[in-house]
């Protein structure tokens, strides 16, 4: 195809060049992965019609078996790329989801008929459909959550005619090539050069054969060994293990489980001869750093007094760690493994906090995560990355961009940047990102629906290891909570249905959270899974629904106003949203049966963990608990509520408390075992308080009888993880159950 015959399309501010496989906005490249580009091209060529999921899967992934979750994630990240290309994450949404059907491009498309120099005025419309992007009643368009890595553009000069020129002999060949080049670059409009292919296109991901539920892992500098902390059967607190990366099966235990001890912070010495790890005796105890030969042997206590984790200097002689607690002065310390006096490098006072120190391979810097104690524990706990000079403590901020949580951090071997496990959007799974140092544009290494915890890199930078968790939640309904009669009513991966909350409505329908529409939104469906309808659209993240006793209102958690999450109310059809609270970090809303108040909990944003109530029309909140409390749920008559109630440490000394709707001291307290997993529900028949517990090895619903005595197991699921759940008035259980797999993955050629 000649340059005059190129397929070029325009929609909104974008120009799509199908031949060059390039998307531009105002001459600037919008970076897309190959599959994102192919998905967008398929939608553009769809002439405004709905493209079914099957059509798109067959067109974008021909002769390859791919689940719908992959397509959903592809559309998810493509939406974000288009939003960023438009310069506004809350701007128009160009890809519309048509529930149970597929996707369509919700914009007028124009095909350029006169080659690359054709102006918009000369372009002919490809379709007469001029539908505006789908918006909510207040005019705000749906936003998306996750961006994608750059996509490779075809290199300039790849035209097939050039091959013919190169075959011509002698001077004529050279002259012809020169004339062609001069003509091409002299008359062609100057645009931004296509980006070079992204570094992560060719990476190879391999899951290592490691048994047990692995919490964290590290690879040795030479890439030969893997050390990890695992929850093996019969050892619920885990142990420290080592194995050869290339061997089929040679796991060796370095530290056995011990009562009341939790292990973490596993790493190798620079010479790969020793493994270091931390041991914690209780949630508030300082960490102790141990050393053990890589092939096993006697444990050696190296250092104690920090709150972990520790990071070794590249020469293996010093260690960086943090002292102090949130809410007090914190210090970055440089310790001497030979027994010298530790040096205080940097201090921070409340509300500033920092942690997770990582020493750079060149020995010059110690990178840390920084944030604010006022955000700690909230759903929107923002963090950033900074680096301190190991000599004088001077600070260099790595990026002004803020991130949602942190699950690990490591330096690239040449100290040119950081690999971090974090999320760029609230409630999104943690991915691996590369952040250049001292500055530069962050780039995504992984891009899927898995969660990645921790990153460890080999000395030559050829490979990294991380712990990957795949989670596929779907909603089930079980009459009387009978696991044998449970029936799955939603299907498919990537939608996370009910994962962040579900509730029965009085009319027998189920209100639930889902990302099926591209964002965390509130949906409703019949009890058999039919009639799914999205209630919130284009309003950032929304989750944790509950329904009023008369079915008129839905209460939920949202950050649609910008900033932190608050409690909102809307009509049962999704209309008339109204913000009820403004403290920050509010969660778990439930309305009293008479509709006068909404009870909820706060966590983070400088607020105590407490239970509150607020008038259902909004107003001044009233605190109901005087000790740390959370997970409130109202009694059927509305006179009481149950919550988790902190009476001391350790955490398993906390209780289930029954408290008056007017607040005050608990009237009943019930013990909580160490396998308690929250999610309290006061059963409709008033016989007891339900909650999640993992004492059987799988999360199940247990009931604490109101009369006291031992808890009673209500469900007997043998597999999967039960997250959110609710009990209907006619004794039906609705639960979001997740199929979860966790393992260690080795990623090569990621640079």
XYZ file of C-alpha atoms in Angstrom:
751
model
C 0.000 0.000 0.000
C 1.498 3.402 -0.967
C 1.638 6.365 1.331
C -1.236 7.928 -0.613
C -3.396 4.883 0.085
C -2.894 4.646 3.815
C -5.820 3.872 6.060
C -6.050 6.825 8.394
C -8.998 7.485 10.672
C -9.892 10.415 12.924
C -12.187 10.530 15.947
C -12.303 13.260 18.563
C -8.781 14.704 18.824
C -7.153 11.456 17.648
C -5.662 10.329 14.340
C -5.159 6.572 13.859
C -2.727 5.429 11.172
C -3.495 1.765 10.493
C -0.482 1.315 8.198
C 2.085 2.739 10.605
C 0.139 1.276 13.561
C 0.261 4.655 15.245
C -2.212 6.718 17.284
C -1.608 10.469 17.489
C -3.204 13.364 19.274
C -2.107 16.739 17.976
C 1.066 15.186 16.589
C 1.929 13.497 19.889
C 2.086 9.720 20.115
C -0.452 7.973 22.351
C 1.372 4.864 23.482
C -0.548 1.623 23.115
C 0.384 -2.025 23.359
C -0.035 -4.049 20.131
C -3.247 -5.691 21.342
C -4.668 -2.359 22.539
C -4.013 -0.898 19.093
C -5.659 -3.863 17.372
C -8.664 -3.612 19.700
C -9.037 0.095 18.969
C -8.654 -0.481 15.219
C -11.362 -3.173 15.308
C -13.742 -0.776 17.085
C -12.928 2.069 14.693
C -13.626 -0.150 11.692
C -16.868 -1.288 13.325
C -18.620 1.805 11.898
C -20.302 2.588 15.211
C -21.881 -0.825 15.700
C -21.496 -3.013 18.760
C -18.639 -5.482 18.323
C -19.368 -8.638 20.286
C -16.761 -10.035 22.635
C -16.442 -13.129 20.454
C -15.800 -10.991 17.375
C -13.096 -9.001 19.117
C -11.433 -12.072 20.595
C -11.281 -13.752 17.187
C -10.011 -10.607 15.458
C -7.441 -9.461 18.026
C -6.262 -12.919 19.146
C -6.711 -15.114 16.042
C -6.107 -18.827 16.531
C -5.351 -18.235 20.207
C -7.496 -19.205 23.198
C -8.006 -16.120 25.343
C -10.586 -15.597 28.085
C -12.965 -12.641 28.150
C -11.054 -11.279 31.161
C -8.096 -10.549 28.894
C -10.313 -8.563 26.527
C -11.886 -6.703 29.455
C -8.459 -5.769 30.795
C -7.368 -4.697 27.307
C -10.367 -2.376 26.987
C -9.808 -1.202 30.568
C -6.255 -0.003 29.873
C -7.144 1.287 26.403
C -9.774 3.572 27.911
C -7.174 4.970 30.270
C -4.693 5.546 27.461
C -7.318 7.453 25.461
C -8.268 9.496 28.519
C -4.651 10.455 29.104
C -4.162 11.193 25.451
C -7.125 13.528 25.773
C -5.407 15.253 28.674
C -8.216 14.559 31.145
C -8.827 11.322 33.027
C -12.395 12.462 33.714
C -12.994 13.542 30.108
C -14.990 11.781 27.367
C -15.039 8.011 27.330
C -14.645 6.831 23.753
C -15.321 3.129 24.315
C -18.791 2.174 25.491
C -19.574 -1.125 27.219
C -22.892 -2.630 26.143
C -23.777 -5.120 28.928
C -24.012 -8.769 27.798
C -23.222 -7.745 24.203
C -19.799 -6.193 23.738
C -18.165 -2.831 23.018
C -18.518 0.034 20.566
C -16.655 3.238 19.765
C -18.934 6.040 20.983
C -17.623 8.774 18.691
C -17.934 9.881 15.067
C -15.164 8.372 12.932
C -13.819 9.990 9.776
C -11.712 8.139 7.218
C -9.074 10.209 5.389
C -9.338 9.553 1.657
C -6.521 11.728 0.316
C -3.462 10.233 2.013
C -1.592 11.455 5.041
C -1.850 15.162 4.160
C -5.642 15.201 4.023
C -7.138 17.756 6.387
C -10.099 17.180 8.635
C -12.232 19.388 6.381
C -11.515 17.084 3.422
C -12.085 13.848 5.345
C -15.220 11.803 4.717
C -17.196 10.424 7.664
C -16.892 6.672 8.061
C -20.155 6.469 9.945
C -23.120 8.734 10.550
C -23.329 7.765 14.195
C -22.398 10.802 16.275
C -23.279 9.538 19.711
C -21.534 11.332 22.555
C -19.558 9.338 25.072
C -21.776 7.708 27.687
C -22.224 10.009 30.674
C -24.078 10.130 33.939
C -26.942 12.437 34.726
C -24.601 15.154 35.909
C -22.714 15.081 32.613
C -19.546 13.399 33.880
C -18.164 10.694 31.624
C -17.050 7.301 32.896
C -13.393 7.153 33.861
C -11.012 4.207 33.857
C -8.399 3.075 36.301
C -5.271 1.607 34.807
C -2.789 2.844 32.204
C -0.822 0.661 29.820
C 2.831 0.417 28.771
C 4.040 2.026 25.542
C 3.360 0.084 22.336
C 5.914 -0.303 19.572
C 5.412 1.789 16.445
C 6.652 0.582 13.076
C 10.021 2.169 12.331
C 10.075 4.993 9.773
C 11.577 3.777 6.511
C 9.941 0.351 6.453
C 8.199 0.926 3.083
C 8.333 -2.135 0.726
C 9.447 0.027 -2.217
C 12.771 0.588 -0.494
C 13.644 -3.097 -0.990
C 13.335 -2.605 -4.765
C 15.653 0.358 -4.670
C 18.271 -1.637 -2.825
C 18.299 -4.324 -5.549
C 19.235 -1.811 -8.284
C 22.955 -1.960 -9.203
C 25.716 0.659 -9.069
C 25.302 4.378 -8.899
C 21.672 4.271 -10.029
C 20.725 2.437 -6.845
C 22.420 4.950 -4.603
C 21.006 7.938 -6.478
C 17.500 6.492 -6.486
C 17.630 5.816 -2.765
C 18.885 9.318 -2.062
C 16.162 10.926 -4.199
C 13.507 8.824 -2.471
C 14.745 9.745 0.971
C 14.948 13.467 0.161
C 11.451 13.449 -1.320
C 9.936 11.491 1.531
C 11.319 13.543 4.384
C 11.116 16.903 2.572
C 7.428 16.794 1.708
C 6.074 14.687 4.558
C 4.636 16.742 7.431
C 6.930 16.670 10.448
C 5.458 14.759 13.373
C 6.787 13.440 16.638
C 9.037 10.429 15.862
C 7.440 7.124 16.793
C 8.622 5.800 20.156
C 11.049 2.954 20.168
C 9.565 -0.413 21.114
C 8.926 -0.618 24.859
C 11.380 -2.633 26.890
C 8.809 -5.007 28.367
C 7.321 -6.358 25.122
C 9.541 -9.448 25.000
C 9.713 -10.390 28.669
C 9.226 -14.038 29.608
C 7.231 -15.058 32.690
C 7.689 -18.488 34.313
C 5.971 -19.792 37.431
C 8.446 -21.637 39.654
C 7.434 -24.985 41.235
C 7.241 -23.797 44.846
C 4.782 -25.550 47.166
C 2.622 -23.838 49.752
C 1.130 -20.364 50.021
C 4.176 -18.150 49.501
C 4.094 -14.723 51.143
C 7.339 -13.293 49.756
C 10.412 -14.381 47.814
C 13.913 -13.228 46.803
C 16.366 -14.337 44.130
C 20.109 -14.545 44.791
C 22.368 -11.987 43.036
C 23.721 -14.708 40.724
C 20.208 -15.968 39.925
C 20.958 -19.498 41.155
C 18.863 -19.634 44.354
C 15.427 -18.657 45.569
C 14.639 -17.899 49.224
C 11.039 -17.562 50.330
C 8.613 -17.464 53.261
C 5.843 -20.015 52.913
C 2.699 -21.087 54.741
C 3.167 -24.825 54.385
C 0.439 -27.274 55.482
C 0.683 -27.784 59.224
C 2.787 -24.638 59.589
C 0.328 -21.712 59.374
C 2.878 -19.128 60.558
C 5.268 -20.102 57.853
C 8.938 -20.915 57.633
C 11.965 -19.730 55.695
C 13.026 -21.906 52.762
C 15.632 -21.984 50.006
C 15.853 -23.863 46.710
C 17.788 -23.841 43.470
C 15.936 -21.920 40.783
C 16.674 -24.481 38.063
C 16.092 -27.655 40.128
C 12.810 -29.506 39.929
C 12.464 -30.127 43.661
C 15.031 -29.430 46.346
C 13.326 -27.195 48.899
C 15.318 -26.863 52.116
C 13.990 -25.296 55.295
C 16.283 -22.684 56.872
C 14.047 -21.653 59.779
C 11.193 -23.713 61.172
C 7.889 -22.202 62.314
C 7.818 -21.029 65.929
C 4.841 -20.250 68.129
C 3.960 -16.552 67.977
C 6.697 -15.767 65.414
C 6.153 -14.421 61.915
C 8.924 -14.321 59.317
C 9.536 -11.810 56.541
C 12.060 -9.537 54.841
C 13.933 -12.409 53.195
C 17.030 -11.436 51.135
C 20.479 -12.699 50.118
C 23.897 -11.355 51.026
C 25.749 -9.690 48.112
C 28.013 -12.757 47.746
C 24.983 -15.109 47.786
C 26.517 -17.126 50.631
C 23.932 -16.228 53.284
C 20.206 -15.610 53.607
C 18.921 -12.827 55.880
C 15.381 -12.692 57.236
C 13.313 -10.979 59.929
C 11.441 -12.499 62.838
C 8.523 -10.667 64.492
C 7.047 -11.683 67.833
C 3.719 -9.913 67.769
C 2.290 -7.037 65.704
C 3.902 -4.289 67.798
C 7.236 -5.933 68.554
C 10.480 -4.814 66.929
C 11.985 -7.047 64.276
C 15.107 -9.150 64.752
C 17.432 -9.689 61.794
C 18.901 -13.192 61.416
C 21.580 -14.635 59.146
C 21.869 -18.270 58.029
C 24.136 -19.990 55.461
C 22.382 -20.486 52.138
C 22.698 -24.281 52.458
C 21.384 -24.263 56.031
C 23.108 -24.182 59.397
C 23.105 -22.254 62.661
C 20.983 -19.110 62.875
C 22.909 -15.982 63.860
C 21.178 -12.960 65.390
C 22.593 -9.931 63.557
C 20.598 -6.880 64.653
C 17.460 -5.912 66.531
C 15.619 -2.769 67.434
C 14.173 -1.682 64.083
C 10.586 -2.085 62.964
C 11.687 -3.695 59.678
C 12.449 -4.279 56.942
C 16.254 -4.079 56.701
C 18.344 -3.472 53.561
C 21.978 -4.508 53.132
C 24.570 -2.175 51.633
C 26.177 -3.458 48.405
C 29.392 -4.332 50.283
C 27.407 -6.345 52.852
C 28.890 -4.427 55.796
C 26.051 -2.060 56.726
C 22.310 -2.187 56.939
C 19.580 0.455 56.573
C 16.449 0.283 58.713
C 13.729 2.416 60.302
C 13.165 3.042 64.016
C 10.106 4.606 65.604
C 6.403 4.110 64.995
C 3.649 5.875 63.123
C 2.549 8.846 65.196
C 6.024 9.270 66.737
C 9.399 10.422 65.467
C 10.792 8.010 62.900
C 14.460 7.706 61.897
C 16.366 6.142 59.025
C 19.340 4.369 60.595
C 22.537 3.007 59.061
C 23.772 0.111 61.177
C 27.171 -1.598 61.222
C 27.018 -5.401 60.975
C 30.445 -5.599 62.624
C 28.980 -4.137 65.806
C 29.702 -0.420 65.391
C 27.386 2.345 66.619
C 24.406 2.933 64.253
C 24.212 6.334 62.566
C 20.962 8.311 62.358
C 20.760 9.552 58.772
C 17.288 11.171 58.568
C 14.374 11.835 60.951
C 10.716 12.534 60.303
C 8.051 13.797 62.707
C 4.247 13.316 62.550
C 2.257 13.413 60.413
C 5.111 12.559 57.982
C 6.029 8.888 57.800
C 8.496 6.858 55.764
C 9.763 3.297 55.501
C 10.803 0.330 53.364
C 14.447 1.455 52.954
C 16.339 -0.027 49.971
C 20.075 0.578 49.485
C 21.133 1.352 45.891
C 23.658 -0.994 44.199
C 26.202 1.840 43.856
C 26.001 2.463 47.615
C 25.161 6.156 47.222
C 21.436 6.202 47.986
C 18.804 4.732 50.274
C 15.343 4.862 48.699
C 12.233 4.984 50.896
C 8.494 5.200 50.646
C 7.045 8.370 52.136
C 3.524 9.452 53.039
C 1.350 10.869 55.795
C 0.065 9.257 58.969
C -3.238 11.012 58.278
C -3.743 8.715 55.277
C -2.548 5.517 56.938
C -5.029 2.657 56.840
C -7.401 4.424 54.475
C -8.628 3.179 51.123
C -6.740 6.042 49.449
C -3.449 5.821 51.358
C -1.202 7.704 48.957
C 2.531 7.127 48.942
C 5.506 8.492 47.043
C 9.126 7.492 46.544
C 12.186 9.409 47.654
C 15.921 8.770 48.026
C 18.418 9.937 50.656
C 22.126 10.404 50.086
C 23.810 7.710 52.190
C 26.619 10.142 53.047
C 24.816 13.289 54.216
C 21.072 12.459 54.180
C 20.161 15.018 51.519
C 16.877 14.127 49.820
C 15.939 13.661 46.159
C 12.277 13.080 45.389
C 12.051 10.356 42.763
C 8.646 11.398 41.410
C 5.906 13.865 42.308
C 3.326 11.307 41.289
C 1.482 9.642 44.164
C 0.599 5.971 44.326
C -1.925 3.789 46.122
C -0.128 1.538 48.579
C 3.221 -0.196 48.294
C 3.945 -3.928 48.253
C 7.685 -3.936 47.544
C 10.615 -2.025 46.069
C 14.027 -2.808 44.534
C 16.728 -0.912 42.655
C 17.765 -1.661 39.099
C 21.346 -3.018 39.116
C 22.835 0.165 37.598
C 21.013 2.408 40.137
C 19.153 4.091 37.262
C 15.727 3.506 38.723
C 13.400 1.594 41.026
C 11.114 -1.380 40.498
C 8.084 -0.957 42.755
C 4.982 -3.003 43.489
C 2.193 -0.451 43.652
C -1.080 0.696 42.063
C -1.833 3.941 40.276
C -5.557 3.854 41.083
C -7.517 3.163 44.242
C -8.750 -0.412 44.771
C -6.625 -1.642 41.849
C -4.306 -4.674 42.089
C -0.645 -3.973 42.768
C 1.497 -4.151 39.610
C 5.246 -3.845 38.991
C 6.379 -0.430 37.749
C 9.772 0.927 36.739
C 10.414 4.457 38.031
C 13.556 6.121 36.619
C 15.996 7.787 39.015
C 16.489 10.649 39.638
C 13.485 11.480 37.433
C 11.552 10.298 34.425
C 8.254 8.845 33.277
C 7.205 5.687 35.164
C 6.657 2.620 32.986
C 4.602 -0.452 33.711
C 6.298 -3.858 33.757
C 3.210 -6.002 34.414
C -0.261 -5.211 33.153
C -2.967 -7.662 34.181
C -5.488 -8.437 36.914
C -3.028 -10.280 39.169
C -1.535 -8.806 42.334
C 2.260 -8.708 42.610
C 3.956 -8.602 46.016
C 7.659 -7.849 46.349
C 10.397 -7.570 43.727
C 13.926 -8.997 43.839
C 16.420 -8.528 40.972
C 19.577 -10.407 39.933
C 22.936 -8.618 39.858
C 23.010 -8.436 36.059
C 19.387 -7.317 35.835
C 18.419 -10.220 33.590
C 15.681 -11.566 35.869
C 13.450 -10.729 38.790
C 11.151 -12.738 41.035
C 7.869 -11.683 42.587
C 4.885 -13.315 44.289
C 1.845 -13.356 42.005
C -1.725 -13.852 43.195
C -4.496 -14.532 40.697
C -8.004 -13.942 41.986
C -11.304 -14.623 40.173
C -14.315 -13.648 42.330
C -17.897 -14.517 41.418
C -21.185 -14.404 43.306
C -22.893 -17.537 44.617
C -26.300 -18.031 46.252
C -26.863 -20.813 48.794
C -30.274 -21.500 50.398
C -29.766 -21.617 54.154
C -26.035 -21.275 53.567
C -25.940 -24.919 52.432
C -22.689 -25.295 50.473
C -24.034 -28.411 48.746
C -26.841 -26.354 47.193
C -24.776 -23.261 46.423
C -25.120 -22.046 42.843
C -22.832 -19.669 41.001
C -24.896 -16.866 39.440
C -22.147 -14.773 37.802
C -19.437 -16.030 35.489
C -16.154 -14.932 33.997
C -12.918 -13.398 35.163
C -11.861 -9.784 35.396
C -15.128 -8.364 36.735
C -14.479 -8.947 40.463
C -18.198 -9.167 41.134
C -19.073 -8.671 44.780
C -15.421 -8.576 45.796
C -15.832 -5.175 47.478
C -19.300 -5.694 48.835
C -22.795 -7.034 48.140
C -26.200 -6.813 49.824
C -29.696 -8.226 49.488
C -32.468 -5.788 48.592
C -35.930 -6.311 50.153
C -37.333 -7.292 46.733
C -34.920 -10.245 46.497
C -32.414 -8.671 44.129
C -28.684 -8.394 44.849
C -26.806 -5.096 44.837
C -23.065 -5.552 44.377
C -19.755 -3.985 43.363
C -18.079 -4.835 40.043
C -15.526 -3.560 37.525
C -17.421 -5.006 34.555
C -17.985 -1.474 33.257
C -14.325 -0.465 33.495
C -14.406 1.129 36.967
C -15.486 0.091 40.429
C -19.244 0.650 40.277
C -22.487 -0.426 41.945
C -24.638 -2.902 40.005
C -27.918 -4.717 40.649
C -29.234 -8.076 39.390
C -31.857 -10.711 40.074
C -31.052 -13.552 42.477
C -30.475 -15.906 39.538
C -27.894 -13.598 37.928
C -30.182 -12.201 35.224
C -31.108 -8.570 34.696
C -27.691 -7.118 35.501
C -27.775 -3.314 35.447
C -25.098 -0.744 36.243
C -26.252 1.945 38.693
C -23.199 4.219 38.972
C -21.348 5.391 35.863
C -18.402 7.729 35.402
C -18.034 8.573 39.079
C -14.576 7.235 39.958
C -14.756 4.318 42.455
C -17.911 3.095 44.220
C -18.257 0.018 46.418
C -19.565 -1.424 49.718
C -23.334 -1.150 49.072
C -26.165 -1.695 51.533
C -29.909 -1.233 50.971
C -32.458 0.533 53.158
C -35.164 -1.569 54.833
C -37.849 -0.163 52.505
C -35.687 -0.658 49.406
C -35.802 3.020 48.409
C -32.132 3.847 48.910
C -28.706 2.357 48.410
C -25.886 3.487 50.689
C -22.332 3.063 49.442
C -18.743 4.311 49.611
C -17.411 6.609 46.892
C -14.640 9.078 46.090
C -16.601 10.708 43.257
C -16.212 14.126 44.850
C -12.426 13.876 44.632
C -10.084 13.184 47.516
C -10.923 10.534 50.105
C -13.840 8.118 50.255
C -17.116 9.172 51.884
C -20.569 7.687 52.516
C -23.108 8.406 49.782
C -26.778 7.656 49.235
C -28.685 7.218 45.979
C -32.138 6.098 44.921
C -32.476 2.396 44.155
C -32.339 3.132 40.412
C -28.996 4.955 40.771
C -30.400 8.489 40.555
C -30.097 11.434 42.960
C -26.701 10.710 44.579
C -26.137 12.585 47.833
C -22.994 12.820 49.972
C -23.680 12.156 53.668
C -20.251 12.382 55.337
C -17.062 14.395 54.895
C -14.574 13.171 57.520
C -12.488 10.998 55.212
C -12.012 7.233 55.318
C -15.648 6.366 56.041
C -16.730 2.788 55.351
C -19.312 0.017 56.005
C -22.567 2.075 55.874
C -25.881 0.627 57.096
C -29.154 2.507 57.595
C -31.351 1.986 60.626
C -34.659 0.209 59.820
C -36.623 3.438 60.433
C -34.424 5.251 57.890
C -33.382 8.003 60.305
C -29.652 7.289 60.636
C -26.744 5.682 58.868
C -24.164 3.843 60.983
C -20.614 3.559 59.605
C -16.950 3.291 60.613
C -13.889 5.469 60.032
C -10.358 4.306 59.398
C -7.296 6.358 58.450
C -7.042 10.041 57.473
C -5.894 10.920 60.976
C -9.183 9.604 62.396
C -9.517 6.974 65.090
C -10.940 3.616 64.076
C -14.436 4.209 65.424
C -18.142 3.657 64.757
C -20.343 6.694 64.038
C -23.882 7.553 63.042
C -25.106 10.407 60.860
C -28.639 11.536 59.917
C -29.795 9.855 56.721
C -30.220 13.271 55.119
C -26.713 14.307 56.135
C -25.580 16.367 59.100
C -23.251 16.271 62.065
C -21.898 12.778 62.840
C -21.979 11.345 66.369
C -19.288 8.980 67.653
C -20.675 5.778 69.184
C -17.557 3.922 70.438
C -14.760 4.991 72.781
C -12.272 2.271 71.778
C -10.969 1.242 68.333
C -13.902 -0.331 66.489
C -14.915 -1.306 62.970
C -17.218 -3.483 60.808
C -20.550 -2.254 62.294
C -23.812 -4.018 61.421
C -27.273 -3.147 62.765
C -29.666 -5.456 64.590
C -32.986 -6.224 62.826
C -34.876 -3.879 65.177
C -32.299 -1.100 64.823
C -31.742 -0.726 68.583
C -28.225 -2.189 68.609
C -25.226 -2.719 66.429
C -22.398 -5.238 66.494
C -18.784 -4.350 65.700
C -15.229 -5.471 66.248
C -14.059 -3.795 69.431
C -10.471 -3.212 70.523
C -9.798 -3.815 74.192
C -6.046 -4.277 73.968
C -3.155 -6.042 72.266
C -2.422 -8.415 70.694
C -5.126 -8.210 68.059
C -6.675 -11.571 68.956
C -7.626 -10.106 72.340
C -10.191 -7.914 70.562
C -13.871 -8.758 70.865
C -17.189 -8.752 69.099
C -19.238 -6.088 70.886
C -22.970 -5.350 70.993
C -23.574 -1.632 71.618
C -26.675 0.576 71.794
C -27.545 2.675 68.750
C -27.066 5.641 71.069
C -23.486 4.583 71.825
C -21.788 3.865 75.143
C -20.179 0.797 76.658
C -20.834 -2.658 75.160
C -23.687 -4.629 76.665
C -22.220 -7.910 75.382
C -18.707 -9.001 74.470
C -17.738 -12.172 72.628
C -14.229 -13.568 72.139
C -12.552 -13.456 68.720
C -10.157 -16.231 67.766
C -6.906 -15.716 65.815
C -8.559 -16.986 62.607
C -11.333 -14.355 62.712
C -11.616 -12.444 59.411
C -14.208 -9.691 60.143
C -17.248 -9.013 57.878
C -19.801 -9.095 60.699
C -23.497 -9.576 59.842
C -26.364 -9.552 62.364
C -28.575 -12.388 61.098
C -32.158 -11.388 60.153
C -33.752 -13.944 62.496
C -31.803 -12.456 65.434
C -30.309 -15.818 66.396
C -26.711 -14.665 66.215
C -23.896 -12.670 64.662
C -22.210 -14.053 61.565
C -18.589 -13.454 60.584
C -15.835 -14.975 58.458
C -13.313 -17.392 59.941
C -10.500 -19.509 58.453
C -10.112 -22.116 61.224
C -10.979 -24.909 58.769
C -8.260 -23.778 56.347
C -10.856 -22.196 54.034
C -12.830 -19.047 54.838
C -16.350 -19.944 55.958
C -19.217 -18.172 57.690
C -19.481 -18.829 61.426
C -22.133 -17.624 63.866
C -21.744 -16.413 67.415
C -25.068 -17.213 69.176
C -26.573 -14.213 70.956
C -27.000 -16.377 74.037
C -23.260 -17.009 74.178
C -21.344 -20.245 73.914
C -19.111 -21.566 71.177
C -19.379 -20.280 67.594
C -21.333 -22.434 65.143
C -20.130 -23.062 61.578
C -22.870 -22.061 59.103
C -21.179 -22.856 55.781
C -18.926 -25.725 54.809
C -17.138 -24.601 51.664
C -14.149 -26.822 50.937
C -12.480 -24.518 48.434
C -12.224 -20.857 47.431
C -12.112 -17.723 49.528
C -15.333 -16.123 50.807
C -15.076 -12.337 50.848
C -18.162 -10.149 51.060
C -21.470 -11.828 51.897
C -25.004 -11.092 53.144
C -27.974 -13.055 54.495
C -31.470 -12.438 53.119
C -34.674 -12.271 55.117
C -35.761 -15.617 53.633
C -32.533 -17.331 54.794
C -30.478 -17.253 51.592
C -26.749 -16.591 51.593
C -25.198 -14.462 48.844
C -21.420 -14.588 48.860
C -18.567 -13.468 46.667
C -16.225 -16.462 46.432
C -12.776 -16.195 44.885
C -10.685 -18.820 43.189
C -7.180 -17.807 44.279
C -3.775 -19.101 43.229
C -0.504 -17.777 44.604
C 2.972 -18.596 43.407
C 6.460 -17.308 42.706
C 7.078 -16.104 39.158
C 10.399 -15.514 37.428
C 10.397 -12.666 34.884
C 13.239 -12.435 32.358
C 14.102 -9.792 29.757
C 11.966 -7.188 31.495
C 14.314 -4.239 30.888
